[in-house]
Amino acid sequence: MASQNIVAIVVAAAVSFLVGGIIGHLGTGIDTISSSDKEKISIMEKLVADKWESEEHLNHKIIDMVNTDNLRNNLIELAKFPHLAGTERDHQLAHMIRDRFLEAGFDTADLVPYDVLLSRPNRTNPNLITLEDGEGQIIFSSTYQEKPLHEDDSDPEFIHAFNAFTPAGDVRTEAGRGVVYVNYARVEDFDKLEELNVNVSGCIVIARYGKIFRGNKVLHAQERGVKGIILFTDPSDVAQEGVEAQDVYPNSWWLPGSGMQRGSTYMGDGDPLTPGWPSTAQAYRLKVEDAQLPMIPCQPIGYDDARVILEKIGGTPVPSDDWKGGLTGVAYNLGPELQDRYSNYTLRLNTHNVHQVHRSYNVIGTIKGKVEPDRYVLIGNHRDAWGYGASDPSSGTAQMLETARVLTQLISSTGTCEQATGTGGNIPEH
Ligand SMILES: *[C@@H]1O[C@H](CO)[C@@H](O)[C@H](O)[C@H]1NC(C)=O
Ligand SMILES: *[C@@H]1O[C@H](CO)[C@@H](O)[C@H](O)[C@H]1NC(C)=O
Ligand SMILES: *[C@@H]1O[C@H](CO)[C@@H](O)[C@H](O)[C@H]1NC(C)=O
């Protein structure tokens, strides 16, 4: 392995954010951005100036070469269709990125396959949360698809709402009790409930998203003997200007009432069957039952559906105002009892998630170094998205593609990597 490449663009790693972020931000033109963004940019400019003073001319040259139309067009292409990991569109985008690397003039660009455990809801048997009255009539059934609010929003490939890696399960409460609102499902929230003698063991809990990783919420609930967990986005976190149509998407950037946050609940990194080693064809794999996956069913809902459940909870009142979210007219009672008039209602959480091994790809492109071939600069971003992925991850991928183009153009315009990348006494350590 004596002579290696110096600049590698690796789509799998998540280290592109800083480089991409700087170029993306400055590329948009400083006049149109908010004061808090200006502050961030001035911090970044300072970092750049401090670390790369000797290459300041190069920084400016790179930034001048960034074409904002390219950024915009990249983003439109990447976010045109949903591209969940392991789906046809995900594979198409892998090919698209490889082709772009080759067009830009990379020395190599390859797709590298991995077979990874992925989790999906059952397409024909959606996950449901239901409320039944004393006669067994279903009086409420949660939605598993967002309301189409814009003409481009109803792609059949947009995955139904689910939380990846939570098991299929079917749990229900007794009549009139067994539902607890647990705030953000942090350790301190469960401790507070214990202090208030609200016993969550054997209950279905409902927690708002935010503050901590959703996987920790599920784990905390599981550790306290909870039998199922519902995660909802609260307007105080996602619709801060109001929940009326004019206040939310598509009329503003805030989340509408049917919007649901999908996402993984796995507490480790990467493929749960190969924790810490690559999911290559011959790799040793754990059995699914030995992987450290969550053990209780979980389902995300939007705030319109959350309201229907939360407004029926009675029992212990909230300990303080910071437990109250932004749903007007909802007391955010803790439970576990339902309010008297719902004393014969039961809540059921029924999920059908399936975990299966699917193939996905890294795209690895390289530019060979001419001066220090044993040093690597890695730039990367993930590609797969839960939906269209315009923000996460495609805003980063759009910048990565433009970075790839600018770097190769810089090398061909200066002729050598020496001038283009510098010989760098100041390259930060990774
Ligand atoms: C999805 O649900 C249907 C209906 O219950 C069932 O027949 C099918 O086997 C399920 N699919 C998977 C992949 O489990
Ligand atoms: C359920 O409770 C409601 C209100 O408390 C009551 O009117 C109704 O008769 C009850 N139904 C059954 C089947 O118990
Ligand atoms: C909490 O509820 C569970 C299940 O109903 C029960 O086994 C346990 O004893 C209760 N804990 C306390 C502290 O009451």
XYZ file of C-alpha atoms and ligand atoms in Angstrom:
472
model
C 0.000 0.000 0.000
C 2.939 2.320 -0.662
C 1.466 4.792 -3.072
C -2.047 5.812 -2.269
C -4.337 8.613 -3.216
C -4.451 11.850 -1.377
C -7.953 13.150 -1.963
C -10.789 10.678 -1.657
C -14.441 11.551 -1.836
C -16.247 8.932 0.198
C -19.997 9.062 0.218
C -20.394 6.901 3.298
C -18.589 9.055 5.817
C -20.227 12.014 7.448
C -17.298 14.389 7.589
C -18.269 16.624 4.688
C -20.434 18.884 6.723
C -17.851 21.491 7.549
C -16.275 21.832 4.128
C -19.609 21.584 2.345
C -21.204 23.895 4.849
C -18.662 26.638 4.371
C -18.852 26.537 0.613
C -22.625 26.215 0.590
C -23.149 29.108 2.952
C -20.761 31.514 1.311
C -22.022 30.477 -2.090
C -25.524 31.706 -1.294
C -24.547 35.364 -0.945
C -24.252 36.927 2.472
C -26.878 39.649 1.998
C -29.822 37.246 2.012
C -29.033 35.401 5.253
C -30.132 35.888 8.814
C -28.000 37.466 11.520
C -27.590 34.151 13.347
C -26.296 32.594 10.116
C -24.004 35.581 9.622
C -22.610 34.910 13.054
C -21.948 31.279 12.130
C -20.270 32.339 8.922
C -18.036 34.797 10.698
C -17.027 31.986 13.060
C -16.276 29.776 10.080
C -14.359 32.540 8.339
C -12.301 32.935 11.461
C -11.605 29.215 11.581
C -10.622 29.281 7.946
C -8.422 32.323 8.408
C -6.713 30.875 11.478
C -6.045 27.426 10.157
C -5.380 28.154 6.515
C -3.838 31.620 6.533
C -1.101 30.607 4.133
C -3.735 29.393 1.658
C -6.141 32.291 2.015
C -5.984 33.107 -1.690
C -6.901 29.489 -2.381
C -9.942 29.636 -0.098
C -11.228 32.653 -1.963
C -10.524 31.062 -5.298
C -12.467 27.940 -4.312
C -15.389 29.951 -3.003
C -15.475 32.035 -6.197
C -15.633 28.860 -8.265
C -18.747 27.597 -6.494
C -21.765 27.936 -8.750
C -25.010 28.368 -6.828
C -27.081 27.245 -9.848
C -25.234 23.946 -9.674
C -26.047 23.630 -5.966
C -29.712 24.315 -6.684
C -29.887 21.919 -9.634
C -28.065 19.195 -7.701
C -30.565 19.519 -4.883
C -33.562 19.425 -7.226
C -32.260 16.256 -8.884
C -31.364 14.516 -5.609
C -34.676 15.346 -3.902
C -36.969 14.738 -6.880
C -38.157 11.330 -5.587
C -38.061 9.503 -2.258
C -34.814 7.509 -1.975
C -34.909 5.191 0.997
C -31.761 3.079 1.476
C -31.771 -0.060 -0.621
C -34.516 1.087 -3.018
C -34.300 1.499 -6.781
C -34.044 5.293 -6.530
C -31.242 4.990 -3.971
C -29.345 2.829 -6.480
C -30.057 5.284 -9.314
C -28.605 8.111 -7.258
C -25.522 6.012 -6.468
C -24.946 5.657 -10.211
C -25.651 9.342 -10.751
C -23.045 10.338 -8.180
C -20.459 7.956 -9.626
C -21.091 9.374 -13.108
C -20.694 12.912 -11.789
C -17.355 12.026 -10.206
C -16.158 10.560 -13.486
C -17.469 13.552 -15.491
C -15.658 15.874 -13.108
C -12.445 14.038 -13.927
C -11.850 11.832 -10.917
C -9.204 9.128 -11.345
C -11.574 6.429 -10.094
C -15.218 6.203 -9.042
C -16.805 2.929 -7.997
C -19.897 1.524 -6.351
C -19.010 -0.697 -3.406
C -21.838 -3.032 -2.325
C -22.868 -3.804 1.266
C -25.647 -6.078 2.472
C -27.172 -4.445 5.528
C -30.099 -5.122 7.820
C -32.756 -2.531 7.098
C -36.126 -2.059 8.706
C -39.330 -1.131 6.924
C -43.034 -1.048 7.648
C -45.273 -3.573 5.891
C -46.560 -1.837 2.768
C -49.928 -3.636 2.783
C -50.442 -3.708 6.535
C -49.740 -0.254 7.963
C -48.850 0.434 11.589
C -51.846 1.744 13.499
C -52.731 3.332 16.797
C -56.427 2.990 17.572
C -58.851 4.022 20.289
C -61.815 1.744 20.929
C -64.884 2.597 22.961
C -66.697 0.317 25.421
C -68.526 -1.476 22.588
C -65.297 -2.226 20.751
C -66.024 0.402 18.081
C -62.893 2.014 16.667
C -63.427 5.696 17.282
C -59.959 6.803 16.163
C -57.312 5.342 13.883
C -53.979 7.085 13.366
C -52.775 8.082 9.914
C -49.650 6.502 8.514
C -49.197 8.829 5.541
C -48.933 12.592 5.440
C -51.794 14.533 3.866
C -50.683 15.604 0.382
C -50.481 19.391 0.750
C -48.606 20.127 -2.449
C -48.980 18.583 -5.893
C -45.584 16.832 -5.743
C -46.170 15.225 -2.359
C -47.922 11.935 -2.988
C -45.258 9.645 -4.391
C -46.269 6.007 -3.746
C -42.644 5.252 -2.820
C -42.830 7.594 0.179
C -42.537 5.106 3.012
C -45.376 4.877 5.536
C -44.640 6.266 8.979
C -42.606 3.960 11.232
C -39.594 3.940 13.510
C -36.870 1.795 12.056
C -35.660 -1.248 14.012
C -38.546 -1.285 16.474
C -40.244 -4.691 16.442
C -43.644 -5.640 15.125
C -45.961 -5.742 18.121
C -49.563 -5.505 19.242
C -50.200 -4.021 22.676
C -53.262 -2.480 24.276
C -54.238 -0.839 27.528
C -56.977 -1.839 29.936
C -60.235 0.091 29.708
C -59.863 3.655 30.924
C -56.241 3.502 32.094
C -52.677 2.687 31.116
C -51.591 5.680 29.010
C -48.886 7.997 30.356
C -47.532 11.223 28.848
C -43.779 11.148 29.550
C -42.664 14.537 28.196
C -39.398 13.996 26.215
C -38.839 10.481 27.658
C -35.524 11.522 29.187
C -34.180 9.845 32.307
C -35.174 12.906 34.338
C -38.704 12.741 32.932
C -39.147 9.123 34.039
C -37.558 9.963 37.396
C -40.049 12.794 37.827
C -42.953 10.446 37.057
C -41.668 7.998 39.650
C -41.453 10.819 42.181
C -45.090 11.678 41.376
C -46.094 8.009 41.791
C -47.119 7.687 38.163
C -46.189 4.088 37.410
C -45.363 3.604 33.712
C -44.750 -0.136 34.004
C -47.158 -2.064 31.787
C -48.430 1.157 30.185
C -48.293 2.575 26.678
C -46.491 5.904 26.883
C -46.627 8.906 24.594
C -43.533 11.102 24.341
C -42.704 14.185 22.386
C -39.766 14.183 20.010
C -36.864 16.443 20.807
C -33.964 17.055 23.227
C -32.480 13.533 22.918
C -32.068 10.786 20.286
C -35.315 8.878 19.684
C -33.481 5.577 20.296
C -32.802 6.669 23.878
C -36.485 7.453 24.372
C -37.429 3.916 23.379
C -34.646 2.445 25.513
C -35.601 4.483 28.591
C -39.232 3.408 28.203
C -38.228 -0.235 27.762
C -36.035 -0.098 30.870
C -39.003 1.164 32.911
C -41.245 -1.706 31.839
C -43.292 0.259 29.290
C -44.990 -2.021 26.740
C -45.263 0.373 23.811
C -44.249 3.936 22.979
C -45.796 6.555 20.715
C -43.573 9.430 19.579
C -45.138 12.674 18.406
C -43.879 15.998 17.170
C -45.216 18.813 19.321
C -46.116 22.198 17.812
C -43.912 23.949 20.383
C -40.944 22.280 18.687
C -42.032 22.106 15.046
C -44.766 24.727 14.435
C -43.692 27.735 16.420
C -45.769 30.280 14.501
C -49.056 28.374 14.846
C -50.739 25.296 13.467
C -53.163 26.885 11.009
C -52.697 26.176 7.294
C -51.086 29.554 6.684
C -48.508 28.920 9.425
C -47.175 25.573 8.187
C -45.951 23.788 5.062
C -46.522 24.411 2.183
C -47.073 28.038 3.284
C -44.108 28.156 5.651
C -41.232 25.902 6.619
C -42.936 24.635 9.822
C -44.348 21.109 10.076
C -48.053 20.588 9.327
C -50.253 18.517 11.653
C -50.012 15.286 9.674
C -46.204 15.455 9.335
C -44.464 12.523 11.015
C -40.815 12.057 11.856
C -39.445 8.723 10.675
C -36.080 7.583 11.918
C -33.982 4.827 13.373
C -34.118 3.774 17.005
C -31.021 1.548 16.851
C -28.568 2.568 19.578
C -25.410 1.544 17.710
C -23.815 2.703 14.462
C -24.227 1.112 11.082
C -25.607 -2.363 10.430
C -26.933 -3.980 13.650
C -25.819 -7.403 12.362
C -22.183 -6.303 11.890
C -21.577 -3.851 14.745
C -18.112 -2.366 14.223
C -17.162 -4.245 11.069
C -18.190 -3.830 7.407
C -21.240 -5.616 5.983
C -19.377 -7.239 3.108
C -20.691 -10.387 1.465
C -18.540 -12.771 3.522
C -18.727 -10.898 6.836
C -19.745 -12.730 10.005
C -23.254 -11.636 10.962
C -25.097 -11.726 14.259
C -28.515 -13.357 14.331
C -31.256 -10.716 14.277
C -32.381 -11.863 17.739
C -28.846 -11.271 19.085
C -28.557 -7.781 17.613
C -29.153 -5.051 20.169
C -32.465 -3.877 18.770
C -35.298 -2.218 20.697
C -37.776 -4.683 22.179
C -40.993 -2.681 22.469
C -43.216 -1.471 19.617
C -43.022 2.205 18.751
C -44.772 4.438 16.250
C -44.427 8.110 15.267
C -47.489 10.333 14.776
C -48.112 13.954 13.911
C -49.559 16.531 16.277
C -53.078 16.290 14.836
C -53.259 12.627 15.886
C -51.378 13.251 19.135
C -54.065 15.733 20.123
C -56.765 13.047 19.873
C -54.908 10.848 22.358
C -53.491 13.514 24.675
C -56.806 15.290 25.203
C -58.305 12.060 26.620
C -55.632 11.555 29.279
C -56.621 12.462 32.828
C -54.927 11.416 36.062
C -52.014 13.399 37.431
C -51.629 16.975 36.123
C -48.318 18.182 34.662
C -45.752 18.970 37.361
C -44.676 22.248 35.736
C -45.250 24.376 32.660
C -42.167 23.011 30.912
C -43.986 19.683 30.557
C -46.691 21.403 28.521
C -46.348 21.398 24.764
C -47.978 23.714 22.267
C -51.323 22.028 21.571
C -53.885 24.625 22.599
C -56.651 23.344 24.838
C -54.707 20.212 25.815
C -53.782 19.947 29.501
C -50.916 17.493 28.935
C -52.090 15.420 31.917
C -49.751 12.578 32.802
C -52.275 9.747 33.246
C -52.266 6.808 33.655
C -56.065 7.174 33.877
C -58.103 8.464 30.967
C -60.620 11.188 31.742
C -63.868 9.926 33.289
C -65.939 10.122 30.129
C -63.460 7.805 28.377
C -63.363 5.309 31.239
C -64.218 2.395 28.949
C -61.827 3.339 26.106
C -58.766 1.279 25.259
C -55.684 2.381 23.326
C -53.999 -0.100 20.993
C -50.609 0.098 19.262
C -50.241 -2.400 16.438
C -47.081 -2.385 14.270
C -45.857 -4.675 11.504
C -42.274 -3.606 10.838
C -40.097 -6.076 8.968
C -36.300 -6.289 9.250
C -34.538 -7.635 6.176
C -31.089 -7.577 4.619
C -30.932 -5.275 1.573
C -28.079 -4.245 -0.688
C -26.922 -0.637 -0.743
C -23.783 1.026 -2.045
C -21.043 3.398 -1.112
C -19.777 5.514 -3.982
C -16.033 5.957 -3.624
C -14.252 8.379 -5.898
C -10.582 9.285 -5.735
C -8.239 11.934 -7.022
C -4.663 10.700 -6.911
C -2.279 12.862 -4.943
C 0.931 13.935 -6.649
C 2.893 15.328 -3.721
C 2.023 13.381 -0.589
C 0.420 10.210 -1.854
C 0.220 8.651 1.605
C -2.039 11.367 3.013
C -5.797 11.296 2.655
C -8.390 14.029 2.722
C -11.842 12.488 3.095
C -15.053 14.244 2.120
C -18.374 12.479 2.322
C -22.050 12.455 3.087
C -24.769 9.850 3.333
C -27.147 9.548 0.419
C -30.270 7.697 1.589
C -33.307 9.547 2.925
C -36.505 8.654 4.780
C -38.468 10.588 2.175
C -37.441 13.130 -0.445
C -34.512 14.127 1.732
C -34.218 17.720 0.517
C -32.662 18.832 3.782
C -31.273 15.588 5.253
C -29.096 14.527 3.488
C -29.429 16.010 0.010
C -28.487 19.584 0.937
C -25.124 18.090 1.952
C -24.882 15.816 -1.093
C -25.642 18.768 -3.391
C -22.688 20.602 -1.844
C -20.469 17.532 -1.994
C -21.071 17.175 -5.735
C -20.225 20.836 -6.301
C -17.135 20.452 -4.106
C -16.079 17.525 -6.290
C -16.495 19.613 -9.418
C -14.635 22.594 -7.978
C -11.730 20.499 -6.724
C -11.197 18.774 -10.040
C -11.574 22.037 -11.943
C -9.044 23.633 -9.652
C -6.591 20.824 -10.250
C -6.983 21.011 -14.008
C -6.721 24.817 -14.017
C -3.556 24.883 -11.921
C -2.136 21.754 -13.474
C -0.872 20.211 -10.275
C -2.170 18.998 -6.983
C 0.729 20.822 -5.377
C -0.720 24.240 -6.101
C -4.276 23.075 -5.906
C -4.266 21.391 -2.525
C -1.180 22.979 -0.997
C 1.619 21.006 0.597
C 0.151 22.008 3.867
C 1.979 22.369 7.153
C -1.369 23.475 8.512
C -3.629 20.613 7.524
C -5.726 19.821 10.601
C -5.308 16.341 12.056
C -8.333 14.019 11.857
C -47.413 -7.855 5.283
O -48.714 -8.082 5.761
C -49.440 -8.992 4.987
C -50.879 -8.981 5.518
O -50.910 -9.247 6.877
C -48.798 -10.357 5.071
O -49.509 -11.290 4.277
C -47.374 -10.254 4.554
O -46.680 -11.468 4.725
C -46.614 -9.147 5.283
N -45.336 -8.915 4.637
C -44.176 -9.132 5.232
C -42.963 -8.823 4.431
O -44.095 -9.538 6.370
C -68.895 3.620 28.339
O -68.842 4.804 29.094
C -69.833 5.754 28.743
C -69.538 7.056 29.465
O -68.994 6.833 30.731
C -71.220 5.166 29.042
O -72.196 6.088 28.660
C -71.389 3.891 28.256
O -72.591 3.267 28.588
C -70.232 2.935 28.520
N -70.333 1.814 27.620
C -70.120 0.573 28.024
C -70.301 -0.498 27.001
O -69.748 0.305 29.142
C -45.985 -0.634 38.761
O -46.866 -1.404 37.951
C -46.429 -2.739 37.760
C -47.353 -3.398 36.744
O -48.674 -3.109 37.016
C -46.371 -3.464 39.092
O -45.912 -4.771 38.915
C -45.426 -2.712 40.026
O -45.440 -3.299 41.286
C -45.830 -1.245 40.121
N -44.781 -0.527 40.842
C -45.070 0.275 41.854
C -43.907 0.973 42.488
O -46.215 0.461 42.236
